[in-house]
XYZ file of C-alpha atoms in Angstrom:
456
model
C -29.168 -18.391 -34.764
C -28.797 -20.740 -31.690
C -26.026 -23.493 -32.313
C -27.790 -26.810 -32.661
C -25.645 -29.873 -32.568
C -25.458 -32.542 -35.265
C -27.037 -35.215 -32.830
C -29.989 -32.913 -32.120
C -30.691 -32.350 -35.934
C -30.232 -35.970 -36.670
C -32.777 -36.762 -33.934
C -35.229 -34.307 -35.935
C -34.609 -35.949 -39.228
C -35.123 -39.491 -37.906
C -38.512 -38.159 -36.279
C -39.725 -36.855 -39.654
C -41.603 -38.547 -42.519
C -40.729 -35.650 -44.559
C -37.526 -33.990 -45.641
C -35.100 -31.944 -43.565
C -33.096 -29.572 -45.713
C -29.995 -27.688 -44.758
C -27.558 -25.180 -46.279
C -25.159 -27.060 -48.534
C -27.856 -29.802 -49.402
C -28.419 -30.000 -53.082
C -32.138 -29.328 -52.771
C -31.376 -26.027 -50.445
C -31.601 -23.312 -52.934
C -34.583 -24.486 -54.624
C -36.391 -25.184 -51.317
C -35.761 -21.928 -50.019
C -37.006 -19.794 -53.027
C -40.356 -18.390 -52.843
C -42.780 -16.721 -55.539
C -41.835 -13.112 -54.565
C -38.088 -12.547 -55.775
C -37.829 -9.619 -53.381
C -37.199 -11.830 -50.397
C -33.884 -14.006 -50.914
C -33.521 -15.453 -47.470
C -31.356 -18.167 -46.192
C -33.240 -20.233 -43.530
C -31.321 -22.392 -41.131
C -33.638 -25.476 -41.644
C -36.574 -26.266 -44.124
C -38.742 -28.997 -43.189
C -41.034 -30.469 -46.101
C -43.917 -31.867 -43.945
C -45.652 -35.001 -45.189
C -48.413 -35.201 -42.316
C -49.628 -33.704 -39.177
C -46.952 -35.472 -37.067
C -44.249 -33.699 -39.192
C -45.924 -30.243 -38.062
C -46.194 -31.113 -34.513
C -42.683 -31.936 -34.296
C -41.225 -28.867 -36.189
C -43.362 -26.496 -34.208
C -42.027 -28.219 -31.109
C -38.483 -28.064 -32.404
C -38.674 -24.474 -33.265
C -40.223 -23.413 -30.113
C -37.768 -25.471 -27.745
C -34.869 -24.320 -29.858
C -35.999 -20.597 -29.715
C -35.846 -20.409 -33.402
C -37.969 -18.090 -35.742
C -40.667 -20.049 -37.501
C -41.965 -19.362 -40.901
C -45.037 -21.257 -42.160
C -45.375 -21.959 -46.139
C -48.305 -22.981 -48.056
C -48.134 -22.042 -51.612
C -45.223 -19.342 -50.762
C -47.216 -16.156 -52.375
C -46.587 -14.260 -49.306
C -46.076 -10.780 -50.682
C -44.151 -9.274 -47.472
C -42.000 -12.684 -47.562
C -43.465 -14.226 -44.561
C -43.065 -17.785 -46.061
C -39.328 -17.702 -45.430
C -36.850 -16.409 -42.712
C -33.057 -15.918 -42.372
C -31.455 -18.302 -39.721
C -34.610 -19.808 -38.654
C -37.204 -22.807 -39.525
C -39.370 -22.947 -42.605
C -42.174 -25.163 -42.090
C -43.191 -26.181 -45.621
C -46.587 -27.699 -46.156
C -46.540 -27.904 -49.902
C -46.385 -31.786 -49.836
C -49.642 -31.807 -47.828
C -51.764 -30.873 -50.941
C -54.690 -33.582 -50.819
C -58.276 -32.570 -51.733
C -61.367 -34.320 -51.022
C -64.833 -33.468 -52.135
C -67.994 -34.447 -50.528
C -70.578 -33.785 -53.378
C -73.596 -34.672 -51.242
C -72.869 -32.326 -48.537
C -71.460 -29.895 -50.831
C -68.009 -29.293 -48.975
C -64.491 -29.709 -49.644
C -61.581 -30.648 -47.262
C -58.032 -29.533 -48.562
C -54.750 -29.925 -46.914
C -52.984 -26.626 -46.377
C -50.485 -27.158 -48.926
C -52.959 -27.270 -51.843
C -52.828 -24.526 -54.377
C -56.288 -22.999 -56.069
C -55.700 -25.182 -59.018
C -55.866 -28.227 -57.004
C -58.922 -27.444 -55.330
C -60.625 -26.076 -58.637
C -59.920 -29.292 -60.591
C -61.354 -31.368 -57.795
C -64.553 -29.500 -57.131
C -65.287 -28.805 -60.786
C -65.469 -32.449 -61.334
C -68.916 -32.145 -59.399
C -70.110 -28.549 -60.640
C -68.930 -26.949 -57.401
C -66.541 -24.436 -56.339
C -65.642 -21.796 -53.643
C -64.104 -18.259 -53.962
C -60.285 -18.741 -54.912
C -57.429 -17.008 -55.851
C -57.246 -14.929 -59.127
C -54.104 -16.738 -59.910
C -54.198 -20.497 -59.596
C -50.704 -21.166 -58.065
C -51.725 -19.006 -55.137
C -51.874 -21.282 -51.785
C -55.330 -21.661 -50.267
C -53.927 -21.312 -46.790
C -52.494 -17.693 -46.495
C -55.384 -16.476 -49.014
C -58.166 -17.890 -46.809
C -56.739 -16.836 -43.352
C -56.428 -13.149 -44.784
C -59.886 -13.146 -46.356
C -59.968 -14.390 -49.983
C -61.190 -12.265 -52.842
C -61.913 -13.623 -56.069
C -64.370 -14.019 -59.033
C -66.934 -15.668 -56.757
C -66.792 -12.969 -54.055
C -70.021 -11.312 -55.016
C -71.897 -14.300 -55.298
C -70.608 -16.629 -52.742
C -68.602 -14.197 -50.409
C -64.976 -14.275 -49.162
C -63.222 -17.643 -49.169
C -63.130 -17.093 -45.387
C -67.061 -16.776 -45.285
C -67.006 -20.502 -46.561
C -64.621 -21.728 -44.051
C -66.784 -24.108 -41.841
C -64.013 -26.051 -40.075
C -60.262 -26.402 -39.891
C -57.565 -28.547 -38.259
C -54.564 -26.522 -36.432
C -51.370 -27.157 -34.418
C -51.046 -24.528 -32.029
C -48.020 -22.937 -30.277
C -48.131 -25.383 -27.494
C -48.284 -28.499 -29.518
C -52.040 -29.119 -29.313
C -53.744 -30.562 -32.478
C -57.367 -28.899 -32.478
C -60.312 -28.998 -34.440
C -61.998 -25.851 -34.940
C -65.746 -25.320 -36.058
C -68.792 -23.493 -35.105
C -69.474 -25.683 -32.366
C -65.750 -26.559 -31.465
C -63.607 -23.244 -30.508
C -65.840 -20.849 -32.237
C -63.607 -18.130 -31.007
C -60.731 -19.630 -33.169
C -62.983 -20.121 -35.859
C -63.891 -16.603 -35.997
C -60.329 -15.471 -35.803
C -59.103 -17.725 -38.643
C -61.540 -15.941 -40.880
C -59.553 -13.047 -41.719
C -57.038 -12.842 -38.795
C -54.179 -14.234 -40.749
C -51.643 -17.018 -39.516
C -51.387 -15.697 -36.037
C -53.001 -18.580 -34.247
C -51.168 -21.749 -35.444
C -50.594 -23.790 -38.333
C -53.751 -24.569 -40.075
C -53.176 -28.301 -41.677
C -56.475 -28.645 -43.329
C -59.628 -26.397 -44.159
C -63.106 -27.620 -44.947
C -65.124 -25.234 -46.958
C -68.946 -24.905 -48.112
C -69.231 -25.271 -52.061
C -71.427 -23.613 -54.388
C -72.782 -24.708 -57.687
C -70.784 -23.006 -60.410
C -69.761 -23.939 -63.848
C -68.527 -25.825 -65.590
C -68.882 -23.054 -67.883
C -69.082 -19.619 -67.046
C -69.327 -16.392 -69.217
C -66.090 -14.552 -68.623
C -62.897 -12.673 -70.108
C -61.235 -9.150 -70.722
C -62.219 -6.144 -72.639
C -59.434 -3.868 -73.377
C -59.674 0.044 -73.840
C -56.961 2.659 -74.681
C -55.344 4.180 -71.548
C -56.370 7.634 -72.350
C -59.820 6.810 -71.479
C -59.030 5.761 -68.017
C -60.955 8.478 -66.342
C -64.092 8.105 -68.510
C -64.280 4.433 -67.608
C -63.791 4.939 -63.846
C -66.568 7.648 -64.025
C -68.930 5.686 -66.059
C -68.306 2.078 -64.872
C -71.766 0.599 -63.619
C -72.203 1.143 -59.992
C -74.785 -2.003 -59.795
C -74.128 -5.398 -60.742
C -75.986 -8.813 -60.142
C -74.334 -10.840 -57.419
C -73.318 -13.435 -60.201
C -71.043 -10.748 -61.776
C -67.616 -9.909 -60.279
C -65.358 -7.268 -62.148
C -61.852 -5.820 -61.876
C -60.621 -2.678 -63.541
C -56.890 -3.273 -64.398
C -55.002 0.118 -65.372
C -51.893 -1.447 -66.894
C -49.529 -1.361 -70.010
C -50.310 -3.552 -72.799
C -48.266 -6.742 -73.173
C -47.000 -7.987 -76.291
C -49.811 -10.465 -76.669
C -50.945 -11.754 -79.860
C -54.687 -10.833 -78.980
C -53.708 -7.206 -78.824
C -52.914 -5.214 -81.982
C -49.142 -4.592 -82.330
C -49.599 -0.676 -82.426
C -50.848 -0.922 -78.722
C -48.072 -2.760 -77.380
C -46.145 -1.017 -74.536
C -48.783 1.575 -74.240
C -51.217 2.358 -71.598
C -54.192 0.359 -71.710
C -57.146 -0.422 -69.214
C -58.602 -4.109 -68.932
C -62.000 -4.683 -67.370
C -61.715 -8.409 -66.423
C -64.590 -10.157 -64.831
C -66.982 -13.282 -64.726
C -70.475 -13.967 -64.633
C -71.070 -17.165 -62.898
C -74.914 -17.527 -63.491
C -76.534 -19.152 -66.589
C -73.901 -18.648 -69.344
C -76.702 -17.962 -71.958
C -77.418 -14.742 -69.916
C -73.692 -13.813 -69.604
C -73.287 -11.687 -72.756
C -76.309 -9.266 -71.565
C -75.130 -9.210 -68.127
C -71.535 -8.083 -68.787
C -72.512 -5.765 -71.893
C -72.724 -2.521 -69.810
C -69.203 -2.985 -68.807
C -67.943 -3.823 -72.519
C -68.948 -0.353 -73.804
C -67.211 2.115 -71.619
C -65.110 3.451 -74.291
C -63.628 2.669 -77.744
C -62.727 -0.970 -77.604
C -59.435 -2.374 -78.662
C -60.363 -6.071 -78.133
C -63.268 -7.731 -76.452
C -62.431 -11.422 -75.161
C -65.579 -12.067 -73.438
C -66.889 -15.600 -74.056
C -68.349 -18.727 -72.631
C -65.340 -20.670 -71.229
C -64.656 -23.342 -68.389
C -64.556 -22.097 -64.793
C -61.179 -23.531 -64.636
C -59.942 -21.584 -67.687
C -60.903 -18.339 -65.888
C -59.094 -19.474 -62.830
C -55.934 -19.531 -64.622
C -56.389 -16.718 -67.251
C -54.147 -14.441 -65.302
C -51.335 -16.896 -64.390
C -49.050 -15.889 -67.172
C -49.079 -12.347 -65.865
C -47.716 -13.271 -62.428
C -44.561 -15.522 -62.947
C -42.394 -16.652 -60.316
C -39.268 -14.617 -59.502
C -40.466 -10.991 -60.099
C -40.146 -8.491 -57.217
C -43.440 -7.757 -55.915
C -44.859 -5.150 -53.577
C -48.510 -4.626 -53.283
C -50.665 -1.940 -51.261
C -54.320 -1.809 -50.784
C -57.145 0.479 -49.613
C -60.868 -0.021 -49.310
C -62.892 3.006 -50.813
C -66.594 3.691 -52.101
C -66.305 6.321 -54.728
C -65.078 5.653 -58.421
C -65.294 9.368 -59.016
C -62.749 10.016 -56.070
C -60.695 7.031 -57.758
C -60.977 8.895 -61.048
C -59.571 12.121 -59.428
C -56.557 10.582 -57.458
C -55.678 7.295 -59.387
C -55.394 8.602 -63.000
C -52.543 10.769 -62.134
C -50.746 8.060 -60.509
C -51.566 5.793 -63.392
C -49.943 8.228 -65.616
C -46.949 7.986 -63.201
C -46.398 4.306 -63.363
C -42.595 3.462 -63.009
C -42.536 0.406 -65.499
C -44.679 -1.682 -67.742
C -45.009 -4.451 -64.914
C -46.628 -2.204 -62.278
C -50.463 -1.705 -62.407
C -53.454 -0.525 -60.502
C -56.364 -3.101 -59.818
C -59.904 -1.941 -58.594
C -62.056 -4.801 -57.459
C -65.823 -4.306 -57.452
C -67.063 -5.793 -54.095
C -70.492 -5.766 -52.325
C -72.954 -8.392 -53.256
C -72.794 -11.731 -50.813
C -69.549 -10.313 -49.070
C -71.593 -7.126 -47.960
C -74.434 -8.990 -46.382
C -72.374 -10.500 -43.616
C -72.274 -8.686 -40.412
C -69.080 -6.874 -39.821
C -68.389 -8.825 -36.515
C -69.139 -12.299 -37.821
C -65.693 -12.736 -38.907
C -62.338 -11.167 -38.283
C -62.672 -9.829 -41.861
C -64.545 -6.923 -40.789
C -64.741 -4.268 -43.670
C -67.911 -5.237 -45.368
C -69.338 -1.926 -46.104
C -66.990 -0.521 -48.973
C -67.933 -0.789 -52.599
C -64.325 -1.198 -54.045
C -60.842 -2.265 -53.163
C -57.692 -0.762 -54.629
C -54.925 -3.139 -54.894
C -51.857 -1.478 -56.273
C -49.280 -4.094 -57.898
C -46.049 -2.708 -57.956
C -43.390 -5.045 -59.547
C -39.973 -4.874 -61.070
C -37.753 -7.484 -62.945
C -34.996 -7.168 -60.385
C -33.656 -4.952 -57.606
C -32.770 -2.099 -59.924
C -36.447 -1.076 -60.345
C -37.845 -2.202 -57.132
C -37.431 0.898 -55.005
C -39.200 3.418 -57.279
C -42.093 0.587 -57.661
C -42.472 0.757 -53.862
C -42.329 4.381 -53.717
C -44.935 4.642 -56.389
C -47.326 2.059 -54.740
C -47.173 3.908 -51.298
C -48.074 7.297 -53.374
C -51.088 5.698 -55.299
C -52.553 4.415 -51.938
C -51.974 7.590 -50.243
C -53.563 9.505 -52.905
C -56.635 7.790 -52.735
C -56.655 7.965 -48.775
C -53.646 8.052 -46.543
C -55.794 6.432 -43.721
C -57.865 4.008 -45.536
C -58.539 0.473 -44.171
C -56.276 -2.018 -45.743
C -56.461 -5.725 -46.927
C -53.847 -7.851 -45.294
C -53.537 -10.022 -48.435
C -52.638 -7.162 -50.428
C -50.141 -5.458 -48.030
C -46.548 -5.658 -48.746
C -45.103 -4.548 -45.560
C -45.375 -5.866 -42.021
C -45.430 -2.778 -40.089
C -47.903 -2.522 -37.038
C -49.459 0.400 -38.369
C -50.478 -1.289 -41.589
C -52.061 -4.218 -39.751
C -53.890 -2.142 -37.348
C -55.366 -0.330 -40.360
C -56.690 -3.621 -41.468
C -59.107 -3.733 -38.556
C -61.448 -1.771 -36.790
C -60.349 -1.254 -33.165
C -62.867 -3.718 -31.650
C -61.813 -6.372 -34.192
C -58.268 -5.751 -33.429
C -58.839 -6.055 -29.560
C -60.920 -9.342 -30.054
C -58.065 -10.797 -32.261
C -55.438 -9.950 -29.437
C -57.709 -11.769 -27.193
C -57.589 -14.983 -29.238
C -53.922 -14.596 -29.789
C -53.335 -14.505 -25.943
C -55.347 -17.564 -25.879
C -53.661 -19.766 -28.398
C -50.211 -18.110 -28.882
C -49.265 -15.898 -25.866
C -45.511 -16.022 -26.539
C -46.120 -15.061 -30.317
C -44.178 -18.074 -31.742
C -46.317 -17.310 -34.802
C -45.158 -13.706 -35.620
C -43.847 -13.939 -39.295
C -47.418 -12.963 -40.434
C -49.230 -9.559 -40.432
C -48.833 -10.054 -36.795
C -51.458 -9.419 -33.821
C -49.363 -8.564 -30.957
C -50.133 -9.437 -27.540
C -50.635 -6.958 -24.714
C-alpha cells in the first residue's frame, strides 16, 4: 500500500459524514468482516458512507492515492469482492433507506439496503420485486449480477425490473441512469456486475404480490434423487417458482430424528398467485417420491423470503459454482453421483427452475443474456472452517464440470474471479458490448474488484 500521511487521513476523516475506520480502531475487526468466512482480509481503510457525498469523496481518495477499492453493499460477495487487503473498503451499509411509491408501483432503495428491508416496505402495500432467497443478502450486488428469486418466473429477474439508478463513476461524476438518460449504462447495470461505478440507489418496478402466498418445502429420502429429477414436472405456471435442493437432513424438529444427518431432497417453492389455488398448483411437485415431511402452506410473503435464512449463517466458508442447462435427465445422469460424493453435510446442490417471464425478454435487452435455458445449477460448497474448505471447493468444481465443463455460468453464483469464468457468463457479443461500456465509464478499471470486464 502507498504510505499515506496522517494529515491526509485527517483531511479525509474531516470531509466525511460517515466513519473512517483504520487498523487498531475498536470497530475495525467487526467492520472488516464479511458474510463469507473464507475471506479474512485487512483493509487499510474502511469508510462507512452516510450519503452520496461520502461516496464521492471515497472514490476520489482511492483514485488519487492509487489504492484498490472494494465496494460493499450487503457483504455477501461469494468471491470476497466486498473486502480487500491494503486498500479501501467503501461500505454502503448505513445507506439503507427504502421508499415506496404505491401509486406508480415503484420502490427506490439505497444501495446498502438488504432484501428484508425492501420486502418489509413493499409488502406494506401488497407489492414486491424479485428478491434474494436469503433476506440478509444486499440488493446491490444481487441486482447488478441479475437476481434470481422466488418471483423470477412471474416477474423476471431483479435486473429486469431495474428502471433507474444513481451512480458515482470512476471520474467522480454523479449520474442518473434510466431508459432516457444513458441507456447504455442502464443496459450494462442489468447483469453486468459492479464494473461501472458505485450505484448509490436503485429504482425498481413493483408487482402485486402477497401479503399471503402458498409456499414451503417438501422433503424426500435422498435415495430417490434420480427419480425426482426424472419425474420433476417440466411445465409450470409463471406464478410458480421451484428449486430442487439435494442436501443432508439437518437436526430440525420438523424432520423425523431417524433422517437427521442422512441424504435428503427438498423441493422448495412459492406460488404467488391466488393462495387458494396454491395447493393444486404445487401438488405435482409434492408427490414425486415417498414423502418424509410436507411443509407447504399459506404463509406471509415475508415469511417465505426469510425461510432459508437459518441455513446460511454468517461466517461459514462458502464457495459457489453454477451452470445453466436444459435437461433434468442429463442432470440425473451427472449430478446424482456428485450428490453421493458430497464432502460434508453443509454442502448441497440447488437446481432452480427458470423460464416464465424471465425467458420472454430478448437476450440482448440486458447484459444478463442467458434467457433460453430451463434450469440453473448452483453448487453450494461450504465448510465450517478452513480444514474442510479445499475438499468442498474441489467437489464444487467437479460437480459443474460433470454437468458441463463449458456451460454458461451465473456471475452471482461464481466463487472465483478468473477471467475465463467471467467470459463464460456472457455470450461474446454481450461481453464485447460490456467492454465498450466499461471503456466509456471506467477506462482505468478502478472498479475491478468484481467479476471484472477488462478493457482492451
